[in-house]
PDB file of C-alpha atoms in Angstrom:
ATOM      1  CA  UNK A 128     -37.437   7.298  35.567  1.00  0.00           C
ATOM      2  CA  UNK A 129     -38.074   8.277  31.967  1.00  0.00           C
ATOM      3  CA  UNK A 130     -37.000   6.973  28.591  1.00  0.00           C
ATOM      4  CA  UNK A 131     -36.449   8.649  25.232  1.00  0.00           C
ATOM      5  CA  UNK A 132     -38.409   7.608  22.143  1.00  0.00           C
ATOM      6  CA  UNK A 133     -35.254   5.931  20.812  1.00  0.00           C
ATOM      7  CA  UNK A 134     -34.890   3.895  24.007  1.00  0.00           C
ATOM      8  CA  UNK A 135     -38.558   2.861  23.956  1.00  0.00           C
ATOM      9  CA  UNK A 136     -38.210   1.884  20.321  1.00  0.00           C
ATOM     10  CA  UNK A 137     -35.161  -0.246  21.092  1.00  0.00           C
ATOM     11  CA  UNK A 138     -36.813  -1.943  24.082  1.00  0.00           C
ATOM     12  CA  UNK A 139     -40.164  -2.653  22.441  1.00  0.00           C
ATOM     13  CA  UNK A 140     -39.247  -3.170  18.801  1.00  0.00           C
ATOM     14  CA  UNK A 141     -41.799  -0.519  17.816  1.00  0.00           C
ATOM     15  CA  UNK A 142     -40.341   2.016  15.401  1.00  0.00           C
ATOM     16  CA  UNK A 143     -40.041   5.655  16.392  1.00  0.00           C
ATOM     17  CA  UNK A 144     -42.272   6.492  13.448  1.00  0.00           C
ATOM     18  CA  UNK A 145     -45.020   4.231  14.808  1.00  0.00           C
ATOM     19  CA  UNK A 146     -44.669   5.702  18.291  1.00  0.00           C
ATOM     20  CA  UNK A 147     -45.092   9.182  16.828  1.00  0.00           C
ATOM     21  CA  UNK A 148     -48.153   7.969  14.929  1.00  0.00           C
ATOM     22  CA  UNK A 149     -49.620   6.574  18.156  1.00  0.00           C
ATOM     23  CA  UNK A 150     -49.081   9.994  19.705  1.00  0.00           C
ATOM     24  CA  UNK A 151     -50.715  11.790  16.767  1.00  0.00           C
ATOM     25  CA  UNK A 152     -53.892   9.698  17.004  1.00  0.00           C
ATOM     26  CA  UNK A 153     -54.075  10.008  20.787  1.00  0.00           C
ATOM     27  CA  UNK A 154     -53.361   6.343  21.423  1.00  0.00           C
ATOM     28  CA  UNK A 155     -50.042   6.770  23.246  1.00  0.00           C
ATOM     29  CA  UNK A 156     -49.117  10.341  24.134  1.00  0.00           C
ATOM     30  CA  UNK A 157     -45.663  10.647  25.706  1.00  0.00           C
ATOM     31  CA  UNK A 158     -45.295  11.560  29.365  1.00  0.00           C
ATOM     32  CA  UNK A 159     -43.867  14.854  28.239  1.00  0.00           C
ATOM     33  CA  UNK A 160     -41.731  16.723  25.738  1.00  0.00           C
ATOM     34  CA  UNK A 161     -38.301  18.011  26.737  1.00  0.00           C
ATOM     35  CA  UNK A 162     -37.052  21.493  25.999  1.00  0.00           C
ATOM     36  CA  UNK A 163     -35.260  20.217  22.924  1.00  0.00           C
ATOM     37  CA  UNK A 164     -38.580  18.901  21.556  1.00  0.00           C
ATOM     38  CA  UNK A 165     -37.795  15.244  22.188  1.00  0.00           C
ATOM     39  CA  UNK A 166     -40.572  13.011  23.515  1.00  0.00           C
ATOM     40  CA  UNK A 167     -39.983  11.019  26.681  1.00  0.00           C
ATOM     41  CA  UNK A 168     -41.952   8.181  28.252  1.00  0.00           C
ATOM     42  CA  UNK A 169     -42.473   7.046  31.846  1.00  0.00           C
ATOM     43  CA  UNK A 170     -43.502   3.698  33.318  1.00  0.00           C
ATOM     44  CA  UNK A 171     -47.224   4.342  32.738  1.00  0.00           C
ATOM     45  CA  UNK A 172     -46.629   4.815  29.021  1.00  0.00           C
ATOM     46  CA  UNK A 173     -44.561   1.622  28.821  1.00  0.00           C
ATOM     47  CA  UNK A 174     -47.392  -0.329  30.452  1.00  0.00           C
ATOM     48  CA  UNK A 175     -49.889   1.250  28.060  1.00  0.00           C
ATOM     49  CA  UNK A 176     -47.652   0.348  25.109  1.00  0.00           C
ATOM     50  CA  UNK A 177     -47.541  -3.251  26.335  1.00  0.00           C
ATOM     51  CA  UNK A 178     -51.340  -3.361  26.340  1.00  0.00           C
ATOM     52  CA  UNK A 179     -51.453  -1.845  22.850  1.00  0.00           C
ATOM     53  CA  UNK A 180     -49.063  -4.484  21.540  1.00  0.00           C
ATOM     54  CA  UNK A 181     -50.964  -7.280  23.275  1.00  0.00           C
ATOM     55  CA  UNK A 182     -54.240  -6.188  21.702  1.00  0.00           C
ATOM     56  CA  UNK A 183     -52.593  -5.799  18.303  1.00  0.00           C
ATOM     57  CA  UNK A 184     -51.307  -9.373  18.627  1.00  0.00           C
ATOM     58  CA  UNK A 185     -54.901 -10.407  19.287  1.00  0.00           C
ATOM     59  CA  UNK A 186     -56.077  -8.641  16.131  1.00  0.00           C
ATOM     60  CA  UNK A 187     -57.763  -5.622  17.715  1.00  0.00           C
ATOM     61  CA  UNK A 188     -57.886  -2.433  15.626  1.00  0.00           C
ATOM     62  CA  UNK A 189     -56.311   0.818  16.785  1.00  0.00           C
ATOM     63  CA  UNK A 190     -59.650   2.570  17.297  1.00  0.00           C
ATOM     64  CA  UNK A 191     -60.925  -0.282  19.433  1.00  0.00           C
ATOM     65  CA  UNK A 192     -57.677  -0.345  21.423  1.00  0.00           C
ATOM     66  CA  UNK A 193     -57.958   3.347  22.209  1.00  0.00           C
ATOM     67  CA  UNK A 194     -61.598   2.942  23.254  1.00  0.00           C
ATOM     68  CA  UNK A 195     -60.654   0.114  25.628  1.00  0.00           C
ATOM     69  CA  UNK A 196     -57.697   1.953  27.133  1.00  0.00           C
ATOM     70  CA  UNK A 197     -59.597   5.224  27.498  1.00  0.00           C
ATOM     71  CA  UNK A 198     -62.549   3.491  29.166  1.00  0.00           C
ATOM     72  CA  UNK A 199     -60.657   3.254  32.440  1.00  0.00           C
ATOM     73  CA  UNK A 200     -60.907  -0.530  32.589  1.00  0.00           C
ATOM     74  CA  UNK A 201     -58.974  -2.105  35.454  1.00  0.00           C
ATOM     75  CA  UNK A 202     -55.434  -2.718  34.223  1.00  0.00           C
ATOM     76  CA  UNK A 203     -54.933  -6.023  36.033  1.00  0.00           C
ATOM     77  CA  UNK A 204     -58.322  -7.313  34.855  1.00  0.00           C
ATOM     78  CA  UNK A 205     -57.465  -6.343  31.285  1.00  0.00           C
ATOM     79  CA  UNK A 206     -54.104  -8.113  31.497  1.00  0.00           C
ATOM     80  CA  UNK A 207     -55.779 -11.228  32.889  1.00  0.00           C
ATOM     81  CA  UNK A 208     -58.100 -11.287  29.871  1.00  0.00           C
ATOM     82  CA  UNK A 209     -55.172 -10.782  27.494  1.00  0.00           C
ATOM     83  CA  UNK A 210     -53.372 -13.615  29.270  1.00  0.00           C
ATOM     84  CA  UNK A 211     -56.388 -15.906  28.852  1.00  0.00           C
ATOM     85  CA  UNK A 212     -56.585 -15.134  25.141  1.00  0.00           C
ATOM     86  CA  UNK A 213     -52.865 -15.664  24.657  1.00  0.00           C
ATOM     87  CA  UNK A 214     -53.061 -19.062  26.344  1.00  0.00           C
ATOM     88  CA  UNK A 215     -55.915 -19.975  23.997  1.00  0.00           C
ATOM     89  CA  UNK A 216     -53.801 -18.816  21.045  1.00  0.00           C
ATOM     90  CA  UNK A 217     -50.853 -20.863  22.307  1.00  0.00           C
ATOM     91  CA  UNK A 218     -53.093 -23.917  22.378  1.00  0.00           C
ATOM     92  CA  UNK A 219     -54.253 -23.197  18.811  1.00  0.00           C
ATOM     93  CA  UNK A 220     -50.669 -22.786  17.607  1.00  0.00           C
ATOM     94  CA  UNK A 221     -49.707 -26.067  19.268  1.00  0.00           C
ATOM     95  CA  UNK A 222     -52.490 -27.763  17.309  1.00  0.00           C
ATOM     96  CA  UNK A 223     -51.352 -25.989  14.146  1.00  0.00           C
ATOM     97  CA  UNK A 224     -47.772 -27.164  14.687  1.00  0.00           C
ATOM     98  CA  UNK A 225     -49.022 -30.755  14.980  1.00  0.00           C
ATOM     99  CA  UNK A 226     -51.005 -30.300  11.762  1.00  0.00           C
ATOM    100  CA  UNK A 227     -47.931 -29.123   9.851  1.00  0.00           C
ATOM    101  CA  UNK A 228     -45.769 -31.846  11.400  1.00  0.00           C
ATOM    102  CA  UNK A 229     -48.269 -34.506  10.302  1.00  0.00           C
ATOM    103  CA  UNK A 230     -48.400 -33.081   6.774  1.00  0.00           C
ATOM    104  CA  UNK A 231     -44.592 -33.045   6.520  1.00  0.00           C
ATOM    105  CA  UNK A 232     -44.417 -36.671   7.664  1.00  0.00           C
ATOM    106  CA  UNK A 233     -47.016 -37.747   5.106  1.00  0.00           C
ATOM    107  CA  UNK A 234     -45.316 -35.877   2.255  1.00  0.00           C
ATOM    108  CA  UNK A 235     -41.900 -37.272   3.154  1.00  0.00           C
ATOM    109  CA  UNK A 236     -43.326 -40.795   3.299  1.00  0.00           C
ATOM    110  CA  UNK A 237     -44.709 -40.414  -0.228  1.00  0.00           C
ATOM    111  CA  UNK A 238     -41.388 -39.000  -1.466  1.00  0.00           C
ATOM    112  CA  UNK A 239     -39.459 -41.950  -0.021  1.00  0.00           C
ATOM    113  CA  UNK A 240     -41.764 -44.360  -1.839  1.00  0.00           C
ATOM    114  CA  UNK A 241     -41.643 -42.207  -4.984  1.00  0.00           C
ATOM    115  CA  UNK A 242     -45.447 -41.996  -4.992  1.00  0.00           C
ATOM    116  CA  UNK A 243     -47.799 -39.204  -5.942  1.00  0.00           C
ATOM    117  CA  UNK A 244     -49.202 -37.438  -2.898  1.00  0.00           C
ATOM    118  CA  UNK A 245     -52.687 -38.578  -1.936  1.00  0.00           C
ATOM    119  CA  UNK A 246     -54.671 -36.619   0.614  1.00  0.00           C
ATOM    120  CA  UNK A 247     -57.058 -39.038   2.291  1.00  0.00           C
ATOM    121  CA  UNK A 248     -58.583 -36.501   4.654  1.00  0.00           C
ATOM    122  CA  UNK A 249     -57.907 -33.007   3.278  1.00  0.00           C
ATOM    123  CA  UNK A 250     -59.698 -31.364   6.204  1.00  0.00           C
ATOM    124  CA  UNK A 251     -56.749 -32.455   8.352  1.00  0.00           C
ATOM    125  CA  UNK A 252     -54.624 -29.914   6.491  1.00  0.00           C
ATOM    126  CA  UNK A 253     -56.563 -27.155   8.202  1.00  0.00           C
ATOM    127  CA  UNK A 254     -56.740 -28.280  11.813  1.00  0.00           C
ATOM    128  CA  UNK A 255     -55.792 -25.283  13.929  1.00  0.00           C
ATOM    129  CA  UNK A 256     -56.252 -22.696  11.164  1.00  0.00           C
ATOM    130  CA  UNK A 257     -58.701 -19.841  11.577  1.00  0.00           C
ATOM    131  CA  UNK A 258     -59.752 -19.097   8.033  1.00  0.00           C
ATOM    132  CA  UNK A 259     -63.185 -17.717   8.930  1.00  0.00           C
ATOM    133  CA  UNK A 260     -62.563 -15.316  11.784  1.00  0.00           C
ATOM    134  CA  UNK A 261     -58.858 -14.945  12.379  1.00  0.00           C
ATOM    135  CA  UNK A 262     -57.130 -12.271  14.405  1.00  0.00           C
ATOM    136  CA  UNK A 263     -54.399 -10.936  12.165  1.00  0.00           C
ATOM    137  CA  UNK A 264     -53.376  -7.320  11.883  1.00  0.00           C
ATOM    138  CA  UNK A 265     -54.627  -7.298   8.284  1.00  0.00           C
ATOM    139  CA  UNK A 266     -58.078  -8.380   9.431  1.00  0.00           C
ATOM    140  CA  UNK A 267     -58.116  -5.593  12.004  1.00  0.00           C
ATOM    141  CA  UNK A 268     -57.394  -3.137   9.202  1.00  0.00           C
ATOM    142  CA  UNK A 269     -60.226  -4.659   7.143  1.00  0.00           C
ATOM    143  CA  UNK A 270     -62.587  -4.115  10.079  1.00  0.00           C
ATOM    144  CA  UNK A 271     -61.565  -0.467  10.166  1.00  0.00           C
ATOM    145  CA  UNK A 272     -61.679   0.075   6.387  1.00  0.00           C
ATOM    146  CA  UNK A 273     -64.869  -1.898   5.643  1.00  0.00           C
ATOM    147  CA  UNK A 274     -66.842  -1.885   8.926  1.00  0.00           C
ATOM    148  CA  UNK A 275     -70.220  -2.525   7.285  1.00  0.00           C
ATOM    149  CA  UNK A 276     -68.974  -5.480   5.262  1.00  0.00           C
ATOM    150  CA  UNK A 277     -67.122  -6.854   8.285  1.00  0.00           C
ATOM    151  CA  UNK A 278     -70.226  -6.669  10.467  1.00  0.00           C
ATOM    152  CA  UNK A 279     -72.331  -8.295   7.743  1.00  0.00           C
ATOM    153  CA  UNK A 280     -69.805 -11.117   7.499  1.00  0.00           C
ATOM    154  CA  UNK A 281     -69.598 -11.515  11.280  1.00  0.00           C
ATOM    155  CA  UNK A 282     -73.370 -11.819  11.578  1.00  0.00           C
ATOM    156  CA  UNK A 283     -73.515 -14.385   8.771  1.00  0.00           C
ATOM    157  CA  UNK A 284     -70.855 -16.523  10.454  1.00  0.00           C
ATOM    158  CA  UNK A 285     -72.578 -16.225  13.832  1.00  0.00           C
ATOM    159  CA  UNK A 286     -75.825 -17.503  12.289  1.00  0.00           C
ATOM    160  CA  UNK A 287     -74.172 -20.698  11.009  1.00  0.00           C
ATOM    161  CA  UNK A 288     -74.827 -23.958  12.821  1.00  0.00           C
ATOM    162  CA  UNK A 289     -71.993 -26.368  13.648  1.00  0.00           C
ATOM    163  CA  UNK A 290     -73.112 -28.500  10.707  1.00  0.00           C
ATOM    164  CA  UNK A 291     -73.127 -25.458   8.414  1.00  0.00           C
ATOM    165  CA  UNK A 292     -69.624 -24.537   9.543  1.00  0.00           C
ATOM    166  CA  UNK A 293     -68.260 -28.038   8.993  1.00  0.00           C
ATOM    167  CA  UNK A 294     -69.814 -28.205   5.512  1.00  0.00           C
ATOM    168  CA  UNK A 295     -68.447 -24.763   4.623  1.00  0.00           C
ATOM    169  CA  UNK A 296     -64.947 -25.658   5.825  1.00  0.00           C
ATOM    170  CA  UNK A 297     -64.980 -28.783   3.664  1.00  0.00           C
ATOM    171  CA  UNK A 298     -66.022 -26.667   0.666  1.00  0.00           C
ATOM    172  CA  UNK A 299     -63.189 -24.225   1.325  1.00  0.00           C
ATOM    173  CA  UNK A 300     -60.690 -27.065   1.670  1.00  0.00           C
ATOM    174  CA  UNK A 301     -61.792 -28.701  -1.577  1.00  0.00           C
ATOM    175  CA  UNK A 302     -61.724 -25.430  -3.466  1.00  0.00           C
ATOM    176  CA  UNK A 303     -58.227 -24.471  -2.320  1.00  0.00           C
ATOM    177  CA  UNK A 304     -56.977 -27.877  -3.381  1.00  0.00           C
ATOM    178  CA  UNK A 305     -58.532 -27.344  -6.836  1.00  0.00           C
ATOM    179  CA  UNK A 306     -56.745 -23.989  -7.110  1.00  0.00           C
ATOM    180  CA  UNK A 307     -53.498 -25.700  -6.062  1.00  0.00           C
ATOM    181  CA  UNK A 308     -53.984 -28.355  -8.742  1.00  0.00           C
ATOM    182  CA  UNK A 309     -54.448 -25.653 -11.390  1.00  0.00           C
ATOM    183  CA  UNK A 310     -51.301 -23.896 -10.195  1.00  0.00           C
ATOM    184  CA  UNK A 311     -49.156 -27.041 -10.097  1.00  0.00           C
ATOM    185  CA  UNK A 312     -50.358 -27.943 -13.601  1.00  0.00           C
ATOM    186  CA  UNK A 313     -49.196 -24.533 -14.830  1.00  0.00           C
ATOM    187  CA  UNK A 314     -52.700 -23.413 -15.823  1.00  0.00           C
ATOM    188  CA  UNK A 315     -52.763 -19.624 -16.444  1.00  0.00           C
ATOM    189  CA  UNK A 316     -55.007 -17.650 -14.117  1.00  0.00           C
ATOM    190  CA  UNK A 317     -56.823 -16.334 -17.191  1.00  0.00           C
ATOM    191  CA  UNK A 318     -57.872 -19.848 -18.213  1.00  0.00           C
ATOM    192  CA  UNK A 319     -61.690 -20.203 -18.290  1.00  0.00           C
ATOM    193  CA  UNK A 320     -61.581 -23.171 -15.903  1.00  0.00           C
ATOM    194  CA  UNK A 321     -59.607 -21.160 -13.335  1.00  0.00           C
ATOM    195  CA  UNK A 322     -61.910 -18.169 -13.738  1.00  0.00           C
ATOM    196  CA  UNK A 323     -64.944 -20.436 -13.300  1.00  0.00           C
ATOM    197  CA  UNK A 324     -63.427 -21.554  -9.989  1.00  0.00           C
ATOM    198  CA  UNK A 325     -62.837 -17.929  -9.009  1.00  0.00           C
ATOM    199  CA  UNK A 326     -66.485 -17.235  -9.802  1.00  0.00           C
ATOM    200  CA  UNK A 327     -67.469 -20.013  -7.386  1.00  0.00           C
ATOM    201  CA  UNK A 328     -65.076 -18.494  -4.833  1.00  0.00           C
ATOM    202  CA  UNK A 329     -66.710 -15.085  -5.272  1.00  0.00           C
ATOM    203  CA  UNK A 330     -70.142 -16.654  -4.814  1.00  0.00           C
ATOM    204  CA  UNK A 331     -68.903 -18.305  -1.627  1.00  0.00           C
ATOM    205  CA  UNK A 332     -67.555 -15.024  -0.283  1.00  0.00           C
ATOM    206  CA  UNK A 333     -70.862 -13.368  -1.184  1.00  0.00           C
ATOM    207  CA  UNK A 334     -72.616 -15.618   1.307  1.00  0.00           C
ATOM    208  CA  UNK A 335     -71.039 -13.400   3.943  1.00  0.00           C
ATOM    209  CA  UNK A 336     -70.584 -10.060   2.159  1.00  0.00           C
ATOM    210  CA  UNK A 337     -70.684  -9.025  -1.490  1.00  0.00           C
ATOM    211  CA  UNK A 338     -67.355  -7.463  -2.485  1.00  0.00           C
ATOM    212  CA  UNK A 339     -67.074  -5.067  -5.385  1.00  0.00           C
ATOM    213  CA  UNK A 340     -63.956  -5.090  -7.563  1.00  0.00           C
ATOM    214  CA  UNK A 341     -61.857  -3.100  -5.084  1.00  0.00           C
ATOM    215  CA  UNK A 342     -63.053  -5.109  -2.114  1.00  0.00           C
ATOM    216  CA  UNK A 343     -62.403  -8.433  -3.835  1.00  0.00           C
ATOM    217  CA  UNK A 344     -58.903  -7.353  -4.850  1.00  0.00           C
ATOM    218  CA  UNK A 345     -58.330  -6.241  -1.259  1.00  0.00           C
ATOM    219  CA  UNK A 346     -59.367  -9.654   0.046  1.00  0.00           C
ATOM    220  CA  UNK A 347     -56.970 -11.384  -2.343  1.00  0.00           C
ATOM    221  CA  UNK A 348     -54.221  -8.943  -1.369  1.00  0.00           C
ATOM    222  CA  UNK A 349     -54.747  -9.959   2.257  1.00  0.00           C
ATOM    223  CA  UNK A 350     -54.347 -13.613   1.290  1.00  0.00           C
ATOM    224  CA  UNK A 351     -51.009 -12.863  -0.386  1.00  0.00           C
ATOM    225  CA  UNK A 352     -49.503 -10.164   1.824  1.00  0.00           C
ATOM    226  CA  UNK A 353     -50.604 -10.946   5.360  1.00  0.00           C
ATOM    227  CA  UNK A 354     -48.028 -13.402   6.773  1.00  0.00           C
ATOM    228  CA  UNK A 355     -50.588 -15.524   8.628  1.00  0.00           C
ATOM    229  CA  UNK A 356     -52.906 -15.899   5.641  1.00  0.00           C
ATOM    230  CA  UNK A 357     -50.058 -16.462   3.199  1.00  0.00           C
ATOM    231  CA  UNK A 358     -48.563 -19.151   5.405  1.00  0.00           C
ATOM    232  CA  UNK A 359     -51.928 -20.925   5.610  1.00  0.00           C
ATOM    233  CA  UNK A 360     -52.332 -21.013   1.831  1.00  0.00           C
ATOM    234  CA  UNK A 361     -48.712 -21.847   1.131  1.00  0.00           C
ATOM    235  CA  UNK A 362     -48.917 -24.831   3.493  1.00  0.00           C
ATOM    236  CA  UNK A 363     -51.155 -26.380   0.829  1.00  0.00           C
ATOM    237  CA  UNK A 364     -48.869 -25.447  -2.052  1.00  0.00           C
ATOM    238  CA  UNK A 365     -46.092 -22.882  -2.096  1.00  0.00           C
ATOM    239  CA  UNK A 366     -47.136 -19.880  -4.153  1.00  0.00           C
ATOM    240  CA  UNK A 367     -50.870 -20.599  -3.836  1.00  0.00           C
ATOM    241  CA  UNK A 368     -51.644 -17.276  -2.146  1.00  0.00           C
ATOM    242  CA  UNK A 369     -50.029 -15.311  -4.968  1.00  0.00           C
ATOM    243  CA  UNK A 370     -51.660 -17.493  -7.628  1.00  0.00           C
ATOM    244  CA  UNK A 371     -55.084 -16.910  -6.089  1.00  0.00           C
ATOM    245  CA  UNK A 372     -54.445 -13.167  -5.887  1.00  0.00           C
ATOM    246  CA  UNK A 373     -53.602 -13.008  -9.598  1.00  0.00           C
ATOM    247  CA  UNK A 374     -56.669 -15.071 -10.470  1.00  0.00           C
ATOM    248  CA  UNK A 375     -58.935 -12.858  -8.346  1.00  0.00           C
ATOM    249  CA  UNK A 376     -57.419  -9.679  -9.810  1.00  0.00           C
ATOM    250  CA  UNK A 377     -58.163 -10.900 -13.339  1.00  0.00           C
ATOM    251  CA  UNK A 378     -61.717 -11.778 -12.325  1.00  0.00           C
ATOM    252  CA  UNK A 379     -62.205  -8.368 -10.693  1.00  0.00           C
ATOM    253  CA  UNK A 380     -60.856  -6.618 -13.788  1.00  0.00           C
ATOM    254  CA  UNK A 381     -63.011  -8.555 -16.252  1.00  0.00           C
ATOM    255  CA  UNK A 382     -66.175  -9.332 -14.295  1.00  0.00           C
ATOM    256  CA  UNK A 383     -66.588  -6.774 -11.520  1.00  0.00           C
ATOM    257  CA  UNK A 384     -65.108  -3.540 -12.900  1.00  0.00           C
TER     258      UNK A 384
END
């Protein structure tokens, strides 16, 4: 049996344009092309598309996906590994859901008592998040666009001890809360105090890789535009991702350009 590109698009949710792109880069050639020029796909291509989508969900870049698929790795073994990773991700998301649920309960309790919100253990806001080495599609694109910087960052993270990681996560938590406080207070991103905080943020990022103006703007754009990152920041304060992007853009324009 074979299916047209429109049928595959409808079944999978992948646009026809993306399927054509996958064909152009050799990632998913169709089973054949009919006399009228229309692509058609067979069962083997559907299974390959499933693997592509699974690896994209796990944050793997297109080049890496093609290398894996073209290596002739056993299909069942590959699916077992994908299944293992998805179960691990399900566990992480369950933890993340509990984190958000706890935060909602605490905020509602303060609202009922008409009290200002007090965060006793701010690190609890981030249980289940993967702010250091996540697996989003945006991060996969960063790996492809800035491979040297990505590798430098990966090696720096790998060299951190558990104590280093815990200390770093606390620093990140505290800094994001400071940015949120500036935003809630209506402090312009151009304010010297905000820019001093951005400078500390840039220094923190530079522990892993040193972004130039374009790279730093790109990092901030990821915070604001990638759904997973944006959701993480906006859990702290709605609009925080966009506020941080504007602050970073101003810093890049005035300090790094």
